Amino acid sequence: MGYGRYAPSPSGELHLGNLRTALLAWLFARSTGRGFLLRIEDLDRARAGAEEAQLRDLAAIGLTWDGVAKRQTDRSAGYADALDRLRAAGLLYECFCTRRDISEAPRAPHTPPGAYPGTCRDLPPTERDARRAERPAALRLRSDVVQFTVRDLLHGEYTGVVDDFVIVRNDGVPAYNFAVVVDDRLQGVDQVVRGDDLLSSAPRQAYLATLLDAPVPEYAHVPLVLNADGKRLAKRDGAVTLGDLSTTRVVDGVEYDAVGPDRVREVLLESLGLPGGSLAAALEAFDPAALPREPWILDSPLTGV
């Protein structure tokens, strides 16, 4: 049995966009007979109490997952093993570039926009030693392709840039594109459902999966929730978390009653064209082909029943 997963970063409370994506990840997994895992991506950002609050909110809207939530920080041995495999294959090299170095570097005419220009790819040993004395190195993948194509359930075939992307940052922390591939491989995840702002990262991750002899997962990049200005929803947009919505609030001089998690789930499911009465009813009616392809614009306060 394969698995789907939801993998939040514990940087704060989940907002309505996060909860909507979590519902979709659960629906995709359960509708295909997969297990459903929860992974806390805490390598980079972790705020005290955020993990507990996220688990509580996901449970409050009715989501269940298999086993206990796993943390990336408990998987150092898995990352080290994958690094050893890439290093033994000659697929890693040290990079000493700053962001400014990269943005100002000359680029060959065929270099895709935003791709790393290969500045440190073939440094002579003496120059590498000199640069190592000045600043710690990141590790980059020595890619053999410039693009890779993935198949997405909502977007069809998508071809994106694959450059010499960072595998380990210069502070020693595994980079996102590397960590998620290793995580999914170790957990048996073969379905990845997440926001469509991450679609452009899928070709890099899929290519890396092939290098690690891991299966390329089935992808579904789902539309985001946007605010009234058409920007990605954020905590600063007001009452957009379960905690904020659980109390009476005043918006533009109008008082709104508290909204409970059942009502939040109902609204989120209805925004997907699904019955909001229960997760069971939504699962029975779930059809990926019928899902909205455009973002959901949250342009008015969420109200109670």
PDB file of C-alpha atoms in Angstrom:
ATOM      1  CA  MET A   1       0.000   0.000   0.000  1.00  0.00           C
ATOM      2  CA  GLY A   2       1.304   3.434  -0.891  1.00  0.00           C
ATOM      3  CA  TYR A   3       0.773   6.628   1.071  1.00  0.00           C
ATOM      4  CA  GLY A   4      -0.276  10.209   0.609  1.00  0.00           C
ATOM      5  CA  ARG A   5       0.843  12.829   3.067  1.00  0.00           C
ATOM      6  CA  TYR A   6       0.404  16.320   4.431  1.00  0.00           C
ATOM      7  CA  ALA A   7       3.616  18.019   5.520  1.00  0.00           C
ATOM      8  CA  PRO A   8       3.293  21.405   7.236  1.00  0.00           C
ATOM      9  CA  SER A   9       6.172  23.475   8.576  1.00  0.00           C
ATOM     10  CA  PRO A  10       5.653  24.233  12.294  1.00  0.00           C
ATOM     11  CA  SER A  11       6.111  27.973  11.878  1.00  0.00           C
ATOM     12  CA  GLY A  12       2.704  28.984  13.220  1.00  0.00           C
ATOM     13  CA  GLU A  13      -0.996  28.154  13.160  1.00  0.00           C
ATOM     14  CA  LEU A  14      -2.509  26.674  10.018  1.00  0.00           C
ATOM     15  CA  HIS A  15      -4.716  29.103   8.096  1.00  0.00           C
ATOM     16  CA  LEU A  16      -7.713  28.259   5.935  1.00  0.00           C
ATOM     17  CA  GLY A  17      -5.555  27.700   2.860  1.00  0.00           C
ATOM     18  CA  ASN A  18      -3.406  25.194   4.720  1.00  0.00           C
ATOM     19  CA  LEU A  19      -6.463  23.393   6.070  1.00  0.00           C
ATOM     20  CA  ARG A  20      -8.047  23.241   2.601  1.00  0.00           C
ATOM     21  CA  THR A  21      -4.901  21.668   1.153  1.00  0.00           C
ATOM     22  CA  ALA A  22      -4.788  19.188   4.042  1.00  0.00           C
ATOM     23  CA  LEU A  23      -8.379  18.167   3.311  1.00  0.00           C
ATOM     24  CA  LEU A  24      -7.506  17.658  -0.345  1.00  0.00           C
ATOM     25  CA  ALA A  25      -4.435  15.575   0.474  1.00  0.00           C
ATOM     26  CA  TRP A  26      -6.595  13.381   2.721  1.00  0.00           C
ATOM     27  CA  LEU A  27      -9.320  13.036   0.070  1.00  0.00           C
ATOM     28  CA  PHE A  28      -6.850  12.132  -2.688  1.00  0.00           C
ATOM     29  CA  ALA A  29      -5.184   9.496  -0.494  1.00  0.00           C
ATOM     30  CA  ARG A  30      -8.308   7.905   0.946  1.00  0.00           C
ATOM     31  CA  SER A  31     -10.159   7.885  -2.393  1.00  0.00           C
ATOM     32  CA  THR A  32      -7.329   5.839  -3.944  1.00  0.00           C
ATOM     33  CA  GLY A  33      -7.013   3.334  -1.089  1.00  0.00           C
ATOM     34  CA  ARG A  34      -3.769   4.830   0.171  1.00  0.00           C
ATOM     35  CA  GLY A  35      -2.735   5.399   3.729  1.00  0.00           C
ATOM     36  CA  PHE A  36      -2.370   8.988   4.892  1.00  0.00           C
ATOM     37  CA  LEU A  37       0.667  10.284   6.778  1.00  0.00           C
ATOM     38  CA  LEU A  38       1.396  13.488   8.618  1.00  0.00           C
ATOM     39  CA  ARG A  39       4.955  14.799   8.503  1.00  0.00           C
ATOM     40  CA  ILE A  40       6.263  17.821  10.382  1.00  0.00           C
ATOM     41  CA  GLU A  41       8.836  19.581   8.203  1.00  0.00           C
ATOM     42  CA  ASP A  42      10.823  21.143  11.023  1.00  0.00           C
ATOM     43  CA  LEU A  43      14.340  21.313   9.583  1.00  0.00           C
ATOM     44  CA  ASP A  44      14.181  25.016   8.950  1.00  0.00           C
ATOM     45  CA  ARG A  45      11.410  26.712  10.887  1.00  0.00           C
ATOM     46  CA  ALA A  46       9.931  25.650  14.201  1.00  0.00           C
ATOM     47  CA  ARG A  47       8.009  27.897  16.566  1.00  0.00           C
ATOM     48  CA  ALA A  48       7.356  26.721  20.086  1.00  0.00           C
ATOM     49  CA  GLY A  49       3.906  25.165  20.367  1.00  0.00           C
ATOM     50  CA  ALA A  50       3.181  25.339  16.624  1.00  0.00           C
ATOM     51  CA  GLU A  51       3.349  21.582  16.044  1.00  0.00           C
ATOM     52  CA  GLU A  52       0.863  20.850  18.806  1.00  0.00           C
ATOM     53  CA  ALA A  53      -1.507  23.565  17.543  1.00  0.00           C
ATOM     54  CA  GLN A  54      -1.363  22.220  13.986  1.00  0.00           C
ATOM     55  CA  LEU A  55      -2.100  18.657  15.053  1.00  0.00           C
ATOM     56  CA  ARG A  56      -4.990  19.890  17.164  1.00  0.00           C
ATOM     57  CA  ASP A  57      -6.511  21.905  14.321  1.00  0.00           C
ATOM     58  CA  LEU A  58      -6.189  19.091  11.776  1.00  0.00           C
ATOM     59  CA  ALA A  59      -7.938  16.728  14.190  1.00  0.00           C
ATOM     60  CA  ALA A  60     -10.596  19.351  14.922  1.00  0.00           C
ATOM     61  CA  ILE A  61     -11.737  19.448  11.277  1.00  0.00           C
ATOM     62  CA  GLY A  62     -11.969  15.644  11.310  1.00  0.00           C
ATOM     63  CA  LEU A  63      -8.742  14.519   9.660  1.00  0.00           C
ATOM     64  CA  THR A  64      -7.159  11.238  10.719  1.00  0.00           C
ATOM     65  CA  TRP A  65      -3.745   9.888   9.815  1.00  0.00           C
ATOM     66  CA  ASP A  66      -1.942   6.589  10.072  1.00  0.00           C
ATOM     67  CA  GLY A  67       0.532   6.211  12.914  1.00  0.00           C
ATOM     68  CA  VAL A  68       2.111   9.166  14.669  1.00  0.00           C
ATOM     69  CA  ALA A  69       3.281  12.330  12.981  1.00  0.00           C
ATOM     70  CA  LYS A  70       6.950  12.084  11.991  1.00  0.00           C
ATOM     71  CA  ARG A  71       9.473  14.926  12.215  1.00  0.00           C
ATOM     72  CA  GLN A  72      12.241  15.622   9.740  1.00  0.00           C
ATOM     73  CA  THR A  73      14.643  16.292  12.595  1.00  0.00           C
ATOM     74  CA  ASP A  74      14.378  12.611  13.542  1.00  0.00           C
ATOM     75  CA  ARG A  75      15.611  11.467  10.126  1.00  0.00           C
ATOM     76  CA  SER A  76      19.279  12.531  10.079  1.00  0.00           C
ATOM     77  CA  ALA A  77      20.491   8.983   9.357  1.00  0.00           C
ATOM     78  CA  GLY A  78      18.297   8.780   6.249  1.00  0.00           C
ATOM     79  CA  TYR A  79      19.640  12.064   4.915  1.00  0.00           C
ATOM     80  CA  ALA A  80      23.229  10.992   5.588  1.00  0.00           C
ATOM     81  CA  ASP A  81      22.714   7.723   3.711  1.00  0.00           C
ATOM     82  CA  ALA A  82      21.247   9.518   0.689  1.00  0.00           C
ATOM     83  CA  LEU A  83      24.132  12.009   0.717  1.00  0.00           C
ATOM     84  CA  ASP A  84      26.627   9.155   0.769  1.00  0.00           C
ATOM     85  CA  ARG A  85      24.954   7.631  -2.287  1.00  0.00           C
ATOM     86  CA  LEU A  86      25.057  10.884  -4.230  1.00  0.00           C
ATOM     87  CA  ARG A  87      28.633  11.579  -3.175  1.00  0.00           C
ATOM     88  CA  ALA A  88      29.797   8.085  -4.156  1.00  0.00           C
ATOM     89  CA  ALA A  89      28.242   8.602  -7.595  1.00  0.00           C
ATOM     90  CA  GLY A  90      30.158  11.873  -8.040  1.00  0.00           C
ATOM     91  CA  LEU A  91      26.938  13.897  -8.056  1.00  0.00           C
ATOM     92  CA  LEU A  92      27.782  16.496  -5.394  1.00  0.00           C
ATOM     93  CA  TYR A  93      30.085  19.495  -5.422  1.00  0.00           C
ATOM     94  CA  GLU A  94      30.840  22.374  -3.079  1.00  0.00           C
ATOM     95  CA  CYS A  95      29.365  25.789  -3.836  1.00  0.00           C
ATOM     96  CA  PHE A  96      30.566  28.997  -2.194  1.00  0.00           C
ATOM     97  CA  CYS A  97      28.267  31.437  -3.998  1.00  0.00           C
ATOM     98  CA  THR A  98      26.145  33.984  -2.186  1.00  0.00           C
ATOM     99  CA  ARG A  99      22.722  34.951  -3.496  1.00  0.00           C
ATOM    100  CA  ARG A 100      24.287  38.139  -4.828  1.00  0.00           C
ATOM    101  CA  ASP A 101      27.003  36.153  -6.594  1.00  0.00           C
ATOM    102  CA  ILE A 102      24.343  34.078  -8.323  1.00  0.00           C
ATOM    103  CA  SER A 103      22.153  37.018  -9.339  1.00  0.00           C
ATOM    104  CA  GLU A 104      25.118  38.905 -10.802  1.00  0.00           C
ATOM    105  CA  ALA A 105      26.829  35.956 -12.495  1.00  0.00           C
ATOM    106  CA  PRO A 106      27.068  35.940 -16.282  1.00  0.00           C
ATOM    107  CA  ARG A 107      24.840  33.339 -17.908  1.00  0.00           C
ATOM    108  CA  ALA A 108      25.154  31.340 -21.068  1.00  0.00           C
ATOM    109  CA  PRO A 109      22.399  32.003 -23.639  1.00  0.00           C
ATOM    110  CA  HIS A 110      20.916  28.525 -23.110  1.00  0.00           C
ATOM    111  CA  THR A 111      20.749  28.799 -19.299  1.00  0.00           C
ATOM    112  CA  PRO A 112      17.088  28.672 -18.159  1.00  0.00           C
ATOM    113  CA  PRO A 113      15.857  31.710 -16.188  1.00  0.00           C
ATOM    114  CA  GLY A 114      16.471  31.305 -12.472  1.00  0.00           C
ATOM    115  CA  ALA A 115      18.842  28.368 -12.905  1.00  0.00           C
ATOM    116  CA  TYR A 116      22.179  28.192 -11.128  1.00  0.00           C
ATOM    117  CA  PRO A 117      24.835  29.214 -13.684  1.00  0.00           C
ATOM    118  CA  GLY A 118      27.397  26.600 -12.598  1.00  0.00           C
ATOM    119  CA  THR A 119      29.931  29.027 -11.141  1.00  0.00           C
ATOM    120  CA  CYS A 120      31.456  26.510  -8.705  1.00  0.00           C
ATOM    121  CA  ARG A 121      30.825  23.357 -10.736  1.00  0.00           C
ATOM    122  CA  ASP A 122      34.387  22.889 -11.983  1.00  0.00           C
ATOM    123  CA  LEU A 123      36.524  24.969  -9.633  1.00  0.00           C
ATOM    124  CA  PRO A 124      40.183  23.902  -9.556  1.00  0.00           C
ATOM    125  CA  PRO A 125      41.247  22.386  -6.207  1.00  0.00           C
ATOM    126  CA  THR A 126      43.401  25.365  -5.238  1.00  0.00           C
ATOM    127  CA  GLU A 127      40.564  27.847  -5.721  1.00  0.00           C
ATOM    128  CA  ARG A 128      38.160  25.543  -3.904  1.00  0.00           C
ATOM    129  CA  ASP A 129      40.531  25.396  -0.924  1.00  0.00           C
ATOM    130  CA  ALA A 130      40.881  29.177  -0.897  1.00  0.00           C
ATOM    131  CA  ARG A 131      37.137  29.736  -0.963  1.00  0.00           C
ATOM    132  CA  ARG A 132      36.567  27.113   1.721  1.00  0.00           C
ATOM    133  CA  ALA A 133      38.777  29.170   4.046  1.00  0.00           C
ATOM    134  CA  GLU A 134      36.535  32.216   3.507  1.00  0.00           C
ATOM    135  CA  ARG A 135      33.044  30.745   3.932  1.00  0.00           C
ATOM    136  CA  PRO A 136      31.375  27.371   4.458  1.00  0.00           C
ATOM    137  CA  ALA A 137      30.221  25.574   1.360  1.00  0.00           C
ATOM    138  CA  ALA A 138      26.778  24.415   0.328  1.00  0.00           C
ATOM    139  CA  LEU A 139      26.483  21.143  -1.569  1.00  0.00           C
ATOM    140  CA  ARG A 140      24.899  21.202  -5.014  1.00  0.00           C
ATOM    141  CA  LEU A 141      23.692  18.397  -7.241  1.00  0.00           C
ATOM    142  CA  ARG A 142      25.695  17.876 -10.429  1.00  0.00           C
ATOM    143  CA  SER A 143      22.669  17.550 -12.697  1.00  0.00           C
ATOM    144  CA  ASP A 144      22.932  15.858 -16.081  1.00  0.00           C
ATOM    145  CA  VAL A 145      19.734  17.432 -17.428  1.00  0.00           C
ATOM    146  CA  VAL A 146      18.431  20.993 -17.757  1.00  0.00           C
ATOM    147  CA  GLN A 147      14.755  20.089 -17.525  1.00  0.00           C
ATOM    148  CA  PHE A 148      12.512  17.228 -16.475  1.00  0.00           C
ATOM    149  CA  THR A 149       8.861  16.392 -17.116  1.00  0.00           C
ATOM    150  CA  VAL A 150       6.389  15.233 -14.496  1.00  0.00           C
ATOM    151  CA  ARG A 151       2.778  14.167 -14.784  1.00  0.00           C
ATOM    152  CA  ASP A 152       0.299  16.046 -12.602  1.00  0.00           C
ATOM    153  CA  LEU A 153      -3.290  14.917 -12.075  1.00  0.00           C
ATOM    154  CA  LEU A 154      -4.597  18.488 -12.400  1.00  0.00           C
ATOM    155  CA  HIS A 155      -2.033  20.139 -14.677  1.00  0.00           C
ATOM    156  CA  GLY A 156      -1.156  17.300 -17.030  1.00  0.00           C
ATOM    157  CA  GLU A 157       2.440  17.105 -18.239  1.00  0.00           C
ATOM    158  CA  TYR A 158       4.622  19.812 -16.758  1.00  0.00           C
ATOM    159  CA  THR A 159       8.216  20.413 -17.829  1.00  0.00           C
ATOM    160  CA  GLY A 160      10.388  22.524 -15.560  1.00  0.00           C
ATOM    161  CA  VAL A 161      13.952  23.607 -14.969  1.00  0.00           C
ATOM    162  CA  VAL A 162      16.432  21.252 -13.326  1.00  0.00           C
ATOM    163  CA  ASP A 163      19.677  23.021 -12.491  1.00  0.00           C
ATOM    164  CA  ASP A 164      22.490  22.227 -10.061  1.00  0.00           C
ATOM    165  CA  PHE A 165      20.197  22.865  -7.099  1.00  0.00           C
ATOM    166  CA  VAL A 166      21.262  22.928  -3.452  1.00  0.00           C
ATOM    167  CA  ILE A 167      21.206  19.617  -1.596  1.00  0.00           C
ATOM    168  CA  VAL A 168      22.692  20.790   1.730  1.00  0.00           C
ATOM    169  CA  ARG A 169      22.823  24.464   2.708  1.00  0.00           C
ATOM    170  CA  ASN A 170      26.045  26.046   3.907  1.00  0.00           C
ATOM    171  CA  ASP A 171      24.790  25.823   7.507  1.00  0.00           C
ATOM    172  CA  GLY A 172      24.642  22.023   7.165  1.00  0.00           C
ATOM    173  CA  VAL A 173      20.844  21.774   6.998  1.00  0.00           C
ATOM    174  CA  PRO A 174      19.382  19.533   4.252  1.00  0.00           C
ATOM    175  CA  ALA A 175      17.657  21.693   1.646  1.00  0.00           C
ATOM    176  CA  TYR A 176      13.923  21.389   0.972  1.00  0.00           C
ATOM    177  CA  ASN A 177      14.188  19.772  -2.467  1.00  0.00           C
ATOM    178  CA  PHE A 178      16.495  17.092  -1.073  1.00  0.00           C
ATOM    179  CA  ALA A 179      14.774  16.463   2.253  1.00  0.00           C
ATOM    180  CA  VAL A 180      11.283  15.914   0.871  1.00  0.00           C
ATOM    181  CA  VAL A 181      12.530  13.383  -1.686  1.00  0.00           C
ATOM    182  CA  VAL A 182      14.330  11.397   1.005  1.00  0.00           C
ATOM    183  CA  ASP A 183      11.351  11.684   3.363  1.00  0.00           C
ATOM    184  CA  ASP A 184       8.905  10.409   0.748  1.00  0.00           C
ATOM    185  CA  ARG A 185      11.231   7.556  -0.229  1.00  0.00           C
ATOM    186  CA  LEU A 186      11.689   6.395   3.367  1.00  0.00           C
ATOM    187  CA  GLN A 187       7.987   6.670   4.194  1.00  0.00           C
ATOM    188  CA  GLY A 188       6.694   4.936   1.072  1.00  0.00           C
ATOM    189  CA  VAL A 189       4.878   8.066  -0.123  1.00  0.00           C
ATOM    190  CA  ASP A 190       3.827   7.664  -3.749  1.00  0.00           C
ATOM    191  CA  GLN A 191       1.273  10.476  -3.943  1.00  0.00           C
ATOM    192  CA  VAL A 192       2.114  14.139  -3.311  1.00  0.00           C
ATOM    193  CA  VAL A 193      -0.740  16.637  -3.009  1.00  0.00           C
ATOM    194  CA  ARG A 194       0.218  20.232  -2.218  1.00  0.00           C
ATOM    195  CA  GLY A 195      -0.334  23.849  -3.294  1.00  0.00           C
ATOM    196  CA  ASP A 196       0.253  24.709  -6.923  1.00  0.00           C
ATOM    197  CA  ASP A 197       2.824  27.311  -5.923  1.00  0.00           C
ATOM    198  CA  LEU A 198       5.153  24.303  -5.526  1.00  0.00           C
ATOM    199  CA  LEU A 199       4.555  22.873  -9.000  1.00  0.00           C
ATOM    200  CA  SER A 200       7.804  24.345 -10.340  1.00  0.00           C
ATOM    201  CA  SER A 201       9.807  22.384  -7.746  1.00  0.00           C
ATOM    202  CA  ALA A 202       8.362  19.006  -8.818  1.00  0.00           C
ATOM    203  CA  PRO A 203      10.743  18.430 -11.795  1.00  0.00           C
ATOM    204  CA  ARG A 204      13.817  18.902  -9.581  1.00  0.00           C
ATOM    205  CA  GLN A 205      12.431  16.557  -6.955  1.00  0.00           C
ATOM    206  CA  ALA A 206      11.308  13.930  -9.457  1.00  0.00           C
ATOM    207  CA  TYR A 207      14.715  13.964 -11.157  1.00  0.00           C
ATOM    208  CA  LEU A 208      16.463  13.560  -7.803  1.00  0.00           C
ATOM    209  CA  ALA A 209      14.140  10.643  -6.964  1.00  0.00           C
ATOM    210  CA  THR A 210      15.368   8.813 -10.062  1.00  0.00           C
ATOM    211  CA  LEU A 211      18.978   9.304  -8.951  1.00  0.00           C
ATOM    212  CA  LEU A 212      18.142   7.757  -5.571  1.00  0.00           C
ATOM    213  CA  ASP A 213      16.281   4.822  -7.172  1.00  0.00           C
ATOM    214  CA  ALA A 214      13.054   6.064  -5.647  1.00  0.00           C
ATOM    215  CA  PRO A 215       9.713   5.980  -7.470  1.00  0.00           C
ATOM    216  CA  VAL A 216       8.486   9.302  -8.822  1.00  0.00           C
ATOM    217  CA  PRO A 217       5.268  10.019  -6.942  1.00  0.00           C
ATOM    218  CA  GLU A 218       1.893  10.815  -8.436  1.00  0.00           C
ATOM    219  CA  TYR A 219       1.521  14.597  -8.190  1.00  0.00           C
ATOM    220  CA  ALA A 220      -1.540  16.788  -7.713  1.00  0.00           C
ATOM    221  CA  HIS A 221      -0.829  20.491  -7.252  1.00  0.00           C
ATOM    222  CA  VAL A 222      -4.027  22.117  -6.038  1.00  0.00           C
ATOM    223  CA  PRO A 223      -5.184  25.764  -6.231  1.00  0.00           C
ATOM    224  CA  LEU A 224      -4.408  28.077  -3.336  1.00  0.00           C
ATOM    225  CA  VAL A 225      -6.675  30.250  -1.228  1.00  0.00           C
ATOM    226  CA  LEU A 226      -6.104  33.937  -1.983  1.00  0.00           C
ATOM    227  CA  ASN A 227      -7.172  37.098  -0.172  1.00  0.00           C
ATOM    228  CA  ALA A 228      -9.317  39.857  -1.649  1.00  0.00           C
ATOM    229  CA  ASP A 229      -6.217  41.392  -3.265  1.00  0.00           C
ATOM    230  CA  GLY A 230      -5.440  38.154  -5.096  1.00  0.00           C
ATOM    231  CA  LYS A 231      -2.428  37.393  -2.920  1.00  0.00           C
ATOM    232  CA  ARG A 232      -1.712  34.176  -1.079  1.00  0.00           C
ATOM    233  CA  LEU A 233      -3.659  33.982   2.174  1.00  0.00           C
ATOM    234  CA  ALA A 234      -1.639  34.733   5.313  1.00  0.00           C
ATOM    235  CA  LYS A 235      -2.224  35.184   9.031  1.00  0.00           C
ATOM    236  CA  ARG A 236      -2.123  38.964   8.588  1.00  0.00           C
ATOM    237  CA  ASP A 237      -5.370  38.758   6.596  1.00  0.00           C
ATOM    238  CA  GLY A 238      -7.347  38.568   9.823  1.00  0.00           C
ATOM    239  CA  ALA A 239      -9.549  35.746  11.060  1.00  0.00           C
ATOM    240  CA  VAL A 240      -8.141  32.929   8.945  1.00  0.00           C
ATOM    241  CA  THR A 241      -7.196  30.329  11.579  1.00  0.00           C
ATOM    242  CA  LEU A 242      -9.395  28.115  13.730  1.00  0.00           C
ATOM    243  CA  GLY A 243      -8.180  29.988  16.798  1.00  0.00           C
ATOM    244  CA  ASP A 244      -9.103  33.392  15.373  1.00  0.00           C
ATOM    245  CA  LEU A 245     -12.471  32.167  14.152  1.00  0.00           C
ATOM    246  CA  SER A 246     -13.396  30.571  17.474  1.00  0.00           C
ATOM    247  CA  THR A 247     -14.211  33.924  19.083  1.00  0.00           C
ATOM    248  CA  THR A 248     -16.595  36.752  18.302  1.00  0.00           C
ATOM    249  CA  ARG A 249     -14.887  39.361  16.125  1.00  0.00           C
ATOM    250  CA  VAL A 250     -15.568  42.750  14.556  1.00  0.00           C
ATOM    251  CA  VAL A 251     -14.705  43.375  10.895  1.00  0.00           C
ATOM    252  CA  ASP A 252     -15.314  46.803   9.355  1.00  0.00           C
ATOM    253  CA  GLY A 253     -17.649  47.666  12.210  1.00  0.00           C
ATOM    254  CA  VAL A 254     -19.718  44.472  11.842  1.00  0.00           C
ATOM    255  CA  GLU A 255     -19.732  41.893  14.621  1.00  0.00           C
ATOM    256  CA  TYR A 256     -19.450  38.249  13.560  1.00  0.00           C
ATOM    257  CA  ASP A 257     -20.245  35.249  15.721  1.00  0.00           C
ATOM    258  CA  ALA A 258     -17.671  32.618  16.525  1.00  0.00           C
ATOM    259  CA  VAL A 259     -17.208  29.899  13.891  1.00  0.00           C
ATOM    260  CA  GLY A 260     -16.459  26.329  14.986  1.00  0.00           C
ATOM    261  CA  PRO A 261     -14.283  23.751  13.205  1.00  0.00           C
ATOM    262  CA  ASP A 262     -17.279  21.848  11.790  1.00  0.00           C
ATOM    263  CA  ARG A 263     -18.491  24.995  10.025  1.00  0.00           C
ATOM    264  CA  VAL A 264     -14.967  25.719   8.772  1.00  0.00           C
ATOM    265  CA  ARG A 265     -14.734  22.211   7.298  1.00  0.00           C
ATOM    266  CA  GLU A 266     -18.156  22.644   5.707  1.00  0.00           C
ATOM    267  CA  VAL A 267     -17.161  25.919   4.031  1.00  0.00           C
ATOM    268  CA  LEU A 268     -13.839  24.532   2.808  1.00  0.00           C
ATOM    269  CA  LEU A 269     -15.452  21.427   1.324  1.00  0.00           C
ATOM    270  CA  GLU A 270     -18.175  23.474  -0.349  1.00  0.00           C
ATOM    271  CA  SER A 271     -15.492  25.709  -1.894  1.00  0.00           C
ATOM    272  CA  LEU A 272     -14.271  22.522  -3.621  1.00  0.00           C
ATOM    273  CA  GLY A 273     -17.730  21.673  -4.933  1.00  0.00           C
ATOM    274  CA  LEU A 274     -18.156  18.895  -2.372  1.00  0.00           C
ATOM    275  CA  PRO A 275     -20.928  18.236   0.177  1.00  0.00           C
ATOM    276  CA  GLY A 276     -19.925  19.842   3.434  1.00  0.00           C
ATOM    277  CA  GLY A 277     -21.927  17.738   5.851  1.00  0.00           C
ATOM    278  CA  SER A 278     -19.164  15.262   6.643  1.00  0.00           C
ATOM    279  CA  LEU A 279     -15.830  14.002   5.421  1.00  0.00           C
ATOM    280  CA  ALA A 280     -17.463  10.671   4.604  1.00  0.00           C
ATOM    281  CA  ALA A 281     -19.954  12.371   2.282  1.00  0.00           C
ATOM    282  CA  ALA A 282     -17.197  14.436   0.694  1.00  0.00           C
ATOM    283  CA  LEU A 283     -15.076  11.334   0.146  1.00  0.00           C
ATOM    284  CA  GLU A 284     -17.955   9.499  -1.529  1.00  0.00           C
ATOM    285  CA  ALA A 285     -18.488  12.426  -3.922  1.00  0.00           C
ATOM    286  CA  PHE A 286     -14.805  13.178  -4.509  1.00  0.00           C
ATOM    287  CA  ASP A 287     -13.732  13.336  -8.158  1.00  0.00           C
ATOM    288  CA  PRO A 288     -10.359  14.978  -8.962  1.00  0.00           C
ATOM    289  CA  ALA A 289     -11.527  15.798 -12.479  1.00  0.00           C
ATOM    290  CA  ALA A 290     -14.346  17.944 -11.066  1.00  0.00           C
ATOM    291  CA  LEU A 291     -12.163  20.020  -8.728  1.00  0.00           C
ATOM    292  CA  PRO A 292     -11.894  23.767  -9.312  1.00  0.00           C
ATOM    293  CA  ARG A 293      -8.756  24.762 -11.212  1.00  0.00           C
ATOM    294  CA  GLU A 294      -8.760  28.391 -10.103  1.00  0.00           C
ATOM    295  CA  PRO A 295      -7.799  29.782  -6.673  1.00  0.00           C
ATOM    296  CA  TRP A 296     -10.513  30.286  -4.096  1.00  0.00           C
ATOM    297  CA  ILE A 297     -10.786  33.994  -3.262  1.00  0.00           C
ATOM    298  CA  LEU A 298     -11.621  34.582   0.387  1.00  0.00           C
ATOM    299  CA  ASP A 299     -13.008  38.107  -0.016  1.00  0.00           C
ATOM    300  CA  SER A 300     -15.436  38.195   2.904  1.00  0.00           C
ATOM    301  CA  PRO A 301     -15.333  37.130   6.571  1.00  0.00           C
ATOM    302  CA  LEU A 302     -16.219  33.526   7.305  1.00  0.00           C
ATOM    303  CA  THR A 303     -19.549  33.468   9.092  1.00  0.00           C
ATOM    304  CA  GLY A 304     -21.311  30.979  11.276  1.00  0.00           C
ATOM    305  CA  VAL A 305     -24.442  29.012  10.454  1.00  0.00           C
TER     306      VAL A 305
END
